[in-house]
XYZ file of C-alpha atoms in Angstrom:
662
model
C -17.531 -5.814 -7.290
C -14.722 -8.279 -8.068
C -12.815 -7.031 -5.042
C -15.937 -7.338 -2.914
C -16.463 -10.968 -3.907
C -12.760 -11.757 -3.216
C -13.238 -10.432 0.363
C -15.967 -12.947 1.171
C -14.693 -16.129 2.824
C -17.703 -18.236 1.586
C -20.667 -17.900 -0.681
C -23.860 -19.978 -1.044
C -26.641 -19.863 -3.653
C -30.013 -21.529 -3.270
C -31.061 -23.283 -6.536
C -33.849 -25.799 -7.383
C -31.183 -28.479 -7.271
C -30.146 -27.520 -3.750
C -27.600 -25.228 -2.103
C -24.451 -24.345 -4.031
C -21.734 -23.714 -1.389
C -18.321 -22.204 -2.416
C -15.495 -21.718 -0.051
C -12.651 -19.208 -0.606
C -9.440 -20.736 0.762
C -7.516 -17.523 0.133
C -9.974 -15.476 2.238
C -9.866 -18.036 5.021
C -6.153 -17.933 4.932
C -6.165 -14.202 5.366
C -8.623 -14.511 8.234
C -6.397 -17.179 9.940
C -3.221 -15.045 9.470
C -5.056 -11.971 10.848
C -6.154 -13.930 13.928
C -2.560 -15.187 14.513
C -1.250 -11.629 14.215
C -3.922 -10.355 16.704
C -2.930 -13.029 19.276
C 0.684 -12.254 18.812
C 0.065 -8.678 19.696
C -1.968 -9.681 22.740
C 0.825 -11.908 24.006
C 3.370 -9.075 23.394
C 1.146 -6.733 25.403
C 0.873 -9.228 28.246
C 4.631 -9.742 28.239
C 5.353 -6.019 28.238
C 2.853 -5.529 30.966
C 4.730 -8.073 33.161
C 8.153 -6.610 32.347
C 6.857 -3.050 32.949
C 5.172 -4.094 36.189
C 8.383 -5.400 37.767
C 10.893 -2.772 36.440
C 13.691 -2.322 37.346
C 13.520 -5.973 38.140
C 12.845 -8.660 35.595
C 11.749 -12.363 35.509
C 15.384 -13.331 35.025
C 16.429 -11.292 38.099
C 13.725 -13.191 40.087
C 15.247 -16.466 38.916
C 18.784 -15.295 39.829
C 17.647 -14.428 43.319
C 16.211 -17.868 43.725
C 19.427 -19.437 42.476
C 21.460 -17.279 44.828
C 19.369 -18.335 47.782
C 19.441 -22.037 46.831
C 23.201 -21.860 46.184
C 23.927 -20.305 49.550
C 21.849 -22.971 51.241
C 23.727 -25.654 49.402
C 26.941 -24.392 51.040
C 25.270 -24.029 54.468
C 25.052 -20.239 54.339
C 21.681 -19.028 55.590
C 21.295 -15.476 54.023
C 17.634 -15.436 55.114
C 18.590 -15.338 58.816
C 16.089 -18.146 59.594
C 13.145 -16.894 57.490
C 13.394 -19.854 55.062
C 13.088 -22.338 57.916
C 10.138 -20.308 59.323
C 8.440 -20.395 55.898
C 9.098 -24.076 55.618
C 7.314 -24.801 58.915
C 4.363 -22.801 57.726
C 3.908 -24.744 54.496
C 1.110 -27.352 54.499
C 2.304 -30.928 54.753
C 1.352 -33.345 52.014
C 2.180 -36.643 50.353
C 3.567 -37.726 47.036
C 6.844 -37.201 45.242
C 6.477 -33.384 45.251
C 5.974 -33.146 49.035
C 9.360 -34.364 50.094
C 11.475 -32.261 52.532
C 13.705 -31.179 49.597
C 10.759 -29.803 47.610
C 9.363 -28.073 50.699
C 12.718 -26.507 51.296
C 12.950 -25.409 47.769
C 9.419 -23.941 47.914
C 10.231 -21.958 51.019
C 13.379 -20.577 49.315
C 11.265 -19.538 46.356
C 8.823 -17.719 48.568
C 11.653 -15.988 50.459
C 13.452 -14.994 47.264
C 10.215 -13.618 45.750
C 9.625 -11.514 48.773
C 13.178 -10.109 48.696
C 12.869 -9.448 44.970
C 9.577 -7.620 45.241
C 10.867 -5.595 48.269
C 13.864 -4.523 46.209
C 11.604 -3.385 43.326
C 9.431 -1.402 45.717
C 12.468 0.207 47.375
C 13.924 1.285 43.987
C 10.654 2.680 42.726
C 9.934 4.723 45.835
C 13.521 6.025 45.946
C 13.226 7.114 42.283
C 9.839 8.775 42.939
C 11.301 10.640 45.882
C 14.196 11.921 43.835
C 12.000 12.961 40.936
C 9.788 14.935 43.294
C 12.453 17.672 43.335
C 11.857 20.274 40.621
C 14.238 22.999 41.689
C 16.618 22.276 38.792
C 14.008 23.526 36.342
C 14.077 27.074 37.667
C 17.845 27.671 38.093
C 19.788 29.765 35.645
C 22.302 28.066 33.312
C 25.727 27.911 34.968
C 24.370 28.807 38.472
C 23.487 25.456 40.100
C 22.650 25.522 43.782
C 24.293 23.212 46.268
C 20.948 21.468 46.851
C 20.570 20.681 43.164
C 24.064 19.312 43.044
C 23.381 17.060 45.897
C 20.116 15.954 44.107
C 22.028 15.236 40.914
C 24.581 13.152 42.812
C 21.753 11.279 44.572
C 20.099 10.679 41.214
C 23.405 9.319 39.861
C 23.747 7.161 42.896
C 20.335 5.717 42.219
C 21.513 4.749 38.776
C 24.762 3.338 40.217
C 22.737 1.457 42.804
C 21.252 -0.501 39.967
C 24.394 -2.643 40.412
C 22.439 -4.315 43.219
C 19.784 -5.315 40.748
C 22.464 -6.467 38.405
C 23.373 -8.983 41.082
C 19.678 -9.959 40.950
C 19.766 -10.568 37.228
C 19.025 -7.556 35.088
C 19.379 -3.769 35.286
C 19.268 -0.850 32.819
C 22.697 0.271 33.924
C 25.110 -2.346 32.637
C 26.630 -5.599 33.871
C 28.351 -5.801 37.243
C 32.117 -6.237 37.314
C 32.735 -9.010 39.803
C 36.396 -7.930 40.206
C 37.798 -11.374 39.306
C 36.185 -13.130 42.202
C 34.676 -16.539 41.310
C 32.891 -17.233 44.611
C 29.714 -15.364 43.517
C 29.652 -17.146 40.118
C 30.386 -20.395 41.750
C 27.436 -20.049 44.163
C 25.173 -18.913 41.373
C 25.834 -21.752 38.960
C 25.719 -24.390 41.657
C 22.467 -22.970 42.850
C 21.109 -23.627 39.319
C 22.537 -27.101 39.366
C 20.844 -27.824 42.746
C 17.515 -26.608 41.442
C 17.808 -29.007 38.533
C 18.856 -31.799 40.810
C 15.687 -31.369 42.847
C 13.251 -31.061 39.969
C 14.931 -32.984 37.107
C 14.552 -36.757 37.230
C 17.825 -37.134 35.353
C 20.101 -34.271 36.630
C 23.059 -35.925 35.011
C 21.789 -34.643 31.605
C 22.540 -31.066 32.635
C 25.743 -32.067 34.454
C 27.093 -33.712 31.334
C 26.728 -30.414 29.547
C 29.236 -28.754 31.825
C 32.988 -29.237 31.475
C 33.409 -29.647 35.207
C 31.952 -31.546 38.204
C 29.675 -29.075 39.980
C 31.088 -29.667 43.364
C 34.216 -27.501 43.689
C 35.919 -24.728 41.757
C 38.253 -25.678 38.907
C 40.129 -23.828 36.195
C 37.557 -24.706 33.586
C 34.849 -23.547 36.019
C 36.600 -20.204 36.531
C 36.640 -19.733 32.734
C 32.997 -20.611 32.300
C 31.472 -18.668 35.227
C 31.814 -15.238 33.623
C 30.128 -16.396 30.412
C 27.165 -17.891 32.342
C 26.828 -14.792 34.590
C 27.006 -12.314 31.662
C 24.224 -14.395 30.054
C 22.150 -14.393 33.222
C 22.984 -10.858 34.390
C 22.733 -9.235 30.974
C 21.279 -5.638 31.255
C 17.807 -4.763 30.074
C 17.100 -1.353 28.742
C 14.008 0.414 30.161
C 10.979 0.092 27.966
C 8.902 3.069 26.875
C 6.575 2.925 29.929
C 8.924 1.481 32.469
C 9.194 4.686 34.527
C 5.523 5.564 34.511
C 4.759 4.098 37.920
C 7.869 5.782 39.389
C 6.989 9.283 38.286
C 5.775 11.480 41.099
C 2.332 13.048 41.057
C 1.944 16.695 40.070
C 1.913 18.680 43.293
C -0.915 21.094 43.966
C 0.423 24.642 44.519
C -0.901 26.713 47.391
C -3.586 29.371 46.736
C -1.378 32.142 48.006
C 1.532 31.251 45.672
C -0.788 30.944 42.675
C -2.366 34.306 43.310
C 1.044 35.932 43.850
C 2.323 34.623 40.562
C -0.821 35.822 38.776
C -0.498 39.361 40.150
C 3.194 39.450 39.194
C 2.360 38.340 35.623
C -0.339 40.941 35.049
C 1.348 43.909 36.734
C 3.270 45.075 33.606
C 0.107 44.963 31.539
C -2.090 47.078 33.808
C -2.015 50.703 35.069
C -2.251 51.434 38.809
C -6.007 51.652 38.906
C -6.601 48.441 37.002
C -3.952 46.571 39.086
C -5.547 47.714 42.360
C -8.887 46.285 41.149
C -7.268 43.017 40.114
C -5.534 42.768 43.504
C -8.803 43.419 45.364
C -10.571 40.727 43.300
C -7.730 38.302 43.915
C -7.770 38.841 47.651
C -11.551 38.352 47.747
C -11.169 35.086 45.779
C -8.408 33.819 48.096
C -10.533 34.372 51.174
C -13.966 33.215 50.039
C -13.998 30.837 47.112
C -10.419 29.474 46.851
C -10.334 27.372 50.111
C -13.286 25.159 49.037
C -11.978 24.755 45.492
C -8.506 23.897 46.858
C -9.884 21.007 48.893
C -11.587 19.568 45.768
C -8.331 19.960 43.881
C -6.256 18.190 46.580
C -8.864 15.391 46.636
C -8.540 14.892 42.910
C -4.693 14.991 43.140
C -4.909 11.964 45.514
C -7.060 10.120 43.080
C -5.415 11.012 39.720
C -1.714 10.836 38.702
C -2.063 14.329 37.219
C -4.845 16.493 38.450
C -4.763 18.945 35.551
C -4.063 16.894 32.415
C -7.605 15.706 31.708
C -9.063 19.163 32.404
C -6.427 20.731 30.151
C -7.269 18.360 27.372
C -10.956 18.922 27.579
C -11.302 22.649 28.355
C -8.374 23.915 26.326
C -8.862 21.682 23.282
C -11.929 19.390 23.125
C -14.466 22.045 24.275
C -13.239 24.561 21.650
C -16.023 25.212 19.151
C -13.916 27.159 16.602
C -12.391 25.463 13.566
C -9.350 23.151 14.173
C -7.707 24.375 11.064
C -5.192 27.178 11.741
C -6.537 27.725 15.302
C -5.346 24.364 16.780
C -3.696 22.125 14.235
C -0.039 22.673 13.427
C 2.218 21.499 10.558
C 5.628 19.844 10.251
C 7.933 20.279 7.245
C 10.050 17.824 5.324
C 13.868 18.079 4.817
C 14.534 21.516 3.188
C 17.768 20.744 1.384
C 17.529 16.901 0.905
C 15.578 15.402 -2.004
C 15.547 11.683 -1.895
C 13.227 11.194 -4.909
C 10.852 13.217 -7.000
C 8.335 10.390 -7.265
C 5.257 10.950 -5.128
C 4.166 7.365 -4.744
C 7.707 6.112 -4.068
C 8.278 8.615 -1.316
C 4.957 7.659 0.266
C 5.816 3.951 0.070
C 8.959 4.423 2.195
C 7.460 6.886 4.631
C 4.347 4.930 5.310
C 6.318 1.780 5.803
C 8.646 3.618 8.282
C 5.664 5.056 10.162
C 4.073 1.567 10.586
C 7.487 0.250 11.713
C 7.506 3.045 14.331
C 4.088 2.024 15.393
C 5.155 -1.541 15.844
C 8.022 -0.375 18.030
C 5.588 1.771 19.979
C 3.227 -1.177 20.544
C 6.159 -3.339 21.732
C 7.458 -0.490 23.893
C 10.873 -0.742 22.162
C 11.316 3.076 22.087
C 13.538 4.535 24.704
C 11.800 6.844 27.232
C 12.619 10.476 26.857
C 15.123 11.598 29.626
C 15.651 15.309 30.472
C 19.306 16.127 31.078
C 19.938 12.365 30.494
C 18.729 11.455 34.042
C 15.136 12.601 34.529
C 12.550 10.387 32.816
C 9.589 12.160 31.217
C 6.012 10.908 31.007
C 5.399 8.885 27.832
C 1.573 8.754 28.084
C 0.999 11.047 25.075
C 2.704 8.571 22.713
C -0.101 6.028 23.185
C -2.555 7.867 20.921
C -0.185 8.750 18.130
C -1.851 6.269 15.686
C -5.391 5.016 15.242
C -6.774 8.118 16.805
C -9.516 10.518 15.614
C -11.207 13.455 17.201
C -14.918 12.892 17.073
C -16.990 16.095 16.941
C -19.705 16.821 19.547
C -22.192 19.626 20.028
C -20.681 20.673 23.422
C -17.375 18.870 23.518
C -15.340 16.554 21.235
C -14.053 13.139 22.116
C -10.808 11.470 21.204
C -11.445 8.013 19.827
C -8.409 5.682 20.052
C -8.226 2.118 18.750
C -5.768 -0.469 19.754
C -5.290 -1.667 16.198
C -5.798 -0.462 12.652
C -4.569 -2.245 9.490
C -5.268 0.466 6.845
C -4.891 4.099 5.929
C -7.410 6.452 4.350
C -6.208 8.342 1.235
C -7.529 11.435 -0.446
C -6.690 12.268 -4.024
C -8.518 14.682 -6.469
C -11.765 14.659 -4.411
C -11.891 10.890 -3.976
C -11.413 8.735 -0.824
C -9.662 5.388 -0.864
C -8.848 2.672 1.649
C -5.381 1.111 1.376
C -4.503 -2.009 3.373
C -1.182 -1.975 5.080
C -0.854 -5.702 5.641
C -1.118 -8.897 3.515
C -2.210 -11.518 6.041
C 0.001 -10.876 9.033
C 2.918 -9.308 7.074
C 3.392 -5.657 6.631
C 3.503 -4.537 2.991
C 6.954 -3.759 1.708
C 7.685 -0.158 0.558
C 7.606 -1.173 -3.115
C 4.116 -2.727 -2.671
C 2.859 0.416 -0.914
C 4.331 2.426 -3.750
C 2.303 0.321 -6.193
C -0.902 0.949 -4.200
C -0.442 4.681 -4.125
C 0.502 4.728 -7.800
C -2.780 2.940 -8.600
C -4.661 5.762 -6.884
C -2.766 8.366 -8.780
C -3.594 6.610 -12.053
C -7.259 6.147 -11.243
C -9.279 8.387 -13.645
C -12.697 8.046 -11.857
C -14.475 11.336 -10.881
C -15.639 12.287 -7.473
C -19.116 11.345 -6.365
C -21.689 14.119 -5.689
C -20.563 15.980 -2.520
C -17.443 13.889 -2.090
C -14.803 16.413 -3.291
C -15.228 18.980 -0.519
C -16.470 16.557 2.175
C -13.423 17.095 4.357
C -14.324 20.827 4.679
C -16.669 19.642 7.487
C -13.578 19.014 9.632
C -12.265 22.450 8.793
C -15.361 24.398 9.764
C -17.231 24.888 13.053
C -17.336 21.891 15.353
C -21.121 22.263 16.145
C -22.070 22.247 12.432
C -19.870 19.222 11.831
C -21.324 17.372 14.835
C -24.908 18.012 13.697
C -24.133 16.944 10.074
C -22.347 13.847 11.315
C -25.347 12.796 13.411
C -27.920 13.541 10.681
C -26.193 12.283 7.541
C -23.401 9.903 8.617
C -24.946 7.772 11.269
C -26.167 4.905 9.040
C -25.828 3.259 5.691
C -22.822 3.566 3.298
C -21.970 7.044 4.696
C -21.483 5.552 8.079
C -19.354 2.716 6.699
C -17.186 5.110 4.668
C -16.790 7.535 7.558
C -15.760 4.630 9.890
C -13.130 3.694 7.332
C -11.586 7.113 7.669
C -11.927 7.460 11.447
C -10.675 3.950 12.163
C -7.606 4.356 9.903
C -4.061 4.417 11.328
C -3.720 7.947 9.905
C -4.833 9.970 6.888
C -2.832 10.498 3.644
C -3.397 13.398 1.244
C -2.040 13.138 -2.308
C -1.771 16.728 -3.507
C -1.622 17.763 -7.164
C 0.648 20.728 -6.449
C 4.394 20.903 -5.866
C 5.896 22.662 -2.907
C 9.279 22.890 -1.294
C 12.252 25.189 -0.775
C 13.416 27.067 -3.875
C 16.539 29.311 -3.243
C 15.422 31.489 -6.188
C 11.924 31.998 -4.808
C 11.761 33.826 -1.503
C 8.115 32.898 -1.015
C 8.546 29.218 -1.620
C 8.854 28.289 2.060
C 5.863 30.437 3.012
C 3.684 28.823 0.331
C 4.998 25.395 1.508
C 3.937 26.232 5.119
C 0.484 27.475 4.096
C -0.104 24.303 2.023
C 0.677 22.225 5.098
C -1.271 24.363 7.509
C -4.617 24.426 5.647
C -4.229 23.286 2.023
C -7.242 24.205 0.008
C -9.443 23.671 3.123
C -10.898 20.392 1.952
C -7.971 18.115 1.175
C -7.016 17.416 4.802
C -8.943 15.437 7.381
C -8.230 17.730 10.331
C -9.816 15.364 12.876
C -7.156 12.648 12.472
C -4.261 12.519 14.827
C -2.134 13.513 11.897
C -2.488 13.826 8.089
C 0.530 12.773 6.001
C 0.708 15.146 2.962
C 2.575 14.214 -0.189
C 3.118 16.767 -2.854
C 3.599 15.967 -6.551
C 7.402 16.604 -6.421
C 7.906 14.081 -3.557
C 8.058 16.567 -0.811
C 6.150 15.716 2.318
C 4.747 17.189 5.523
C 2.342 16.658 8.405
C -0.780 18.409 9.605
C -1.253 17.384 13.198
C -4.260 17.591 15.521
C -3.162 19.190 18.855
C -5.441 17.659 21.521
C -3.819 14.246 21.763
C -0.151 15.316 22.239
C 2.280 18.191 22.099
C 4.687 18.864 19.186
C 7.761 17.067 20.567
C 5.918 13.759 20.398
C 5.244 14.152 16.676
C 8.825 15.444 16.236
C 10.150 12.137 17.643
C 8.109 10.246 15.074
C 9.123 12.499 12.198
C 12.806 12.237 13.067
C 12.594 8.454 13.062
C 10.631 8.353 9.769
C 12.917 10.710 7.880
C 15.989 8.970 9.191
C 14.625 5.510 8.251
C 13.665 6.795 4.834
C 17.101 8.344 4.096
C 19.566 5.961 5.779
C 17.842 2.531 5.846
C 15.245 2.123 3.131
C 16.669 4.099 0.253
C 15.689 4.220 -3.419
C 16.706 2.784 -6.709
C 18.557 4.716 -9.403
C 15.234 5.458 -11.061
C 13.723 6.853 -7.846
C 11.477 3.890 -7.012
C 11.402 2.015 -3.708
C 13.768 -0.918 -3.597
C 12.480 -4.365 -4.466
C 9.867 -5.720 -6.883
C 6.130 -5.009 -6.440
C 3.537 -7.709 -5.917
C 1.214 -7.244 -8.831
C -1.294 -9.705 -7.381
C -2.292 -7.325 -4.580
C -5.945 -6.225 -4.591
C -6.212 -2.549 -5.630
C -7.209 0.111 -3.132
C -10.883 0.265 -2.311
C -12.867 3.259 -3.292
C -15.137 4.622 -0.539
C -18.815 4.974 -1.383
C -20.894 7.945 -0.344
C -24.566 8.981 -0.644
C -24.549 12.676 0.178
C -27.905 14.408 -0.200
C -28.209 18.045 -1.362
C -28.935 19.376 2.150
C -25.636 17.883 3.362
C -23.878 19.301 0.311
C -25.110 22.759 1.391
C -23.701 22.303 4.905
C -20.365 21.182 3.358
C -20.328 24.257 1.192
C -21.069 26.508 4.260
C -18.206 24.905 6.154
C -15.925 25.392 3.175
C -16.735 29.128 3.023
C -15.957 29.471 6.803
C -12.652 27.608 6.423
C -11.698 29.535 3.190
C -12.199 32.904 5.000
C -10.070 31.726 7.852
C -7.294 30.528 5.574
C -7.356 33.693 3.530
C -6.927 35.760 6.764
C -3.633 33.871 7.621
C -0.448 35.677 6.790
C 2.482 33.266 7.034
C 6.107 34.192 6.285
C 8.752 31.432 6.530
C 12.373 32.224 5.945
C 15.852 30.958 6.818
C 17.674 32.654 9.678
C 21.425 31.921 9.469
C 23.259 34.402 11.667
C 23.025 32.172 14.833
C 21.094 29.283 16.265
C 20.425 27.506 19.648
C 24.162 27.053 20.316
C 24.915 30.740 20.722
C 21.782 31.248 22.749
C 22.790 28.465 25.161
C 26.280 30.008 25.525
C 24.524 33.136 26.767
C 22.991 30.913 29.507
C 19.463 31.371 28.124
C 16.845 28.823 27.131
C 16.262 28.835 23.324
C 12.549 28.495 23.983
C 12.527 31.474 26.324
C 14.640 33.429 23.859
C 12.044 32.934 21.058
C 9.139 33.716 23.417
C 10.790 36.981 24.444
C 11.446 37.846 20.816
C 7.732 37.315 19.947
C 6.573 39.436 22.862
C 9.089 42.196 21.972
C 7.878 42.187 18.361
C 4.295 42.405 19.501
C 5.135 45.232 21.944
C 6.894 47.276 19.274
C 3.946 46.917 17.002
C 1.430 48.210 19.512
C 0.631 51.704 20.822
C 0.522 51.403 24.579
C 0.438 54.876 26.160
C 0.015 53.599 29.710
C 3.370 51.735 29.774
């Protein structure tokens, strides 16, 4: 109750003597800092939206175009070919100090420069979209590149090189333009800036005094200063995470005939002659009767949506599945096998959670580089948006992915109990040592689980319909609703296990047991609906259990690579294995979630647990090290490593089957 009272900003009590009003300055301070942090994030999103909207241009490039136009006009060079004068004649006449001929001329130059700038952005985007529409490079064998693909690669490189034009306009992701020692362009640029200041600044001499030259003619000092100013103005800007999204081409709709032909080719090795003839007849009937009408609907959707199949794939492949997520859909990610940074469970979590929230901050600010295939083809980054603050909400017919723009806490499970751990103090992210303190407090908490609490997460491991019905009946109001909201609105879920797992060279089964612990645990110590569950074992080893609907594995791999690298090479540990720094002992302890689970709900939980336990017991997982060769040798054989593994799996399945018809 003490923590609950501290969380209230003000209290009042009605007494016979009047109203006793008490104000908590500390709580109000936290509310104020939280508001400031929220507005900062909104401003960052607005800024990123502007920068993303004008990529590959930038606000600085817009300013440079204006200065170039003004500078050329100052030296009687009309680069607009009369358009500036035409725009000036169309401007409304007025009175006052800001309606002079000079200001009207400057306004017309701004309008002209803005049009040129926007036209350049449009041209670059359309050119990139046209180049990215070619997909032939995906289907060519390694080492056998066609002439058309070579021409395409050269064109793509030329597009990158043509960013030099935008470097002249101010910023580009491709480096700073080498002016070749010529000072005329610098001279025009700087004097354009001076002219703008002369028009708008009542005391232009203030700026002129800052320059070691008179801005009327070139000078030795001017020649030395121009490169510095231009490098500052023309400094390159890296593309943000979503900079290429508007330039990516739409997914083309394949023809019906091509789709049916590929289908028949894929099933031919699996069918005998009689079965194949039947499939061929059905495919031809579908192509002539039903397919034309469906194809029209598909083309119509492709015009409306950026990707005509992604939302259907997400819903019908994942969200409409009624079988348990555990084992069937969720997958796991292992920790370093040979590296042990610390054996302290809470310390490892402190660094890892801090690194994850740092990654989330980079994600929110779009400071992560977009993924580029072959170093030149940008890939869609949409899946990264729902990495954090995301939960799969169960439904009777289909599930829904709930994504929040912000979450300031994580939900933690330990020995059958659920906790809420705040990640921030005011507007500041907790340091690793403070997070270690909070997790250690949970580990040291001796309180027992509440009735029905220990195996509550088994609901997320069982059937989706049963979980949806139980959620609607028993978790739609009261303290159960509040506690469930805390879990579903968390940044992610953390599981503190009492077991130790990892690689042991002397135990051949150690990796397999490690993998099974990450894949399903004991069927009730993972919240399988969260975008991912961070699992910490007693010996400091970690892992992830990831829900599959919101993204594919490479997205999570990018996060995990950043987190492990940050933990190992940047944050580090003390000699005793703790996180670096000193803990803040004044932090409020983690909050225990409160539940009121009736016996009927406990029976449903037990039923879901039995379903999940039977599924987990039916899993045979064997993890081992394979050292003879890796992806390097496979690539030398001009084969894709992914295709190699897929063929190996199919071959193993084929050898284990009895197929007399083949």
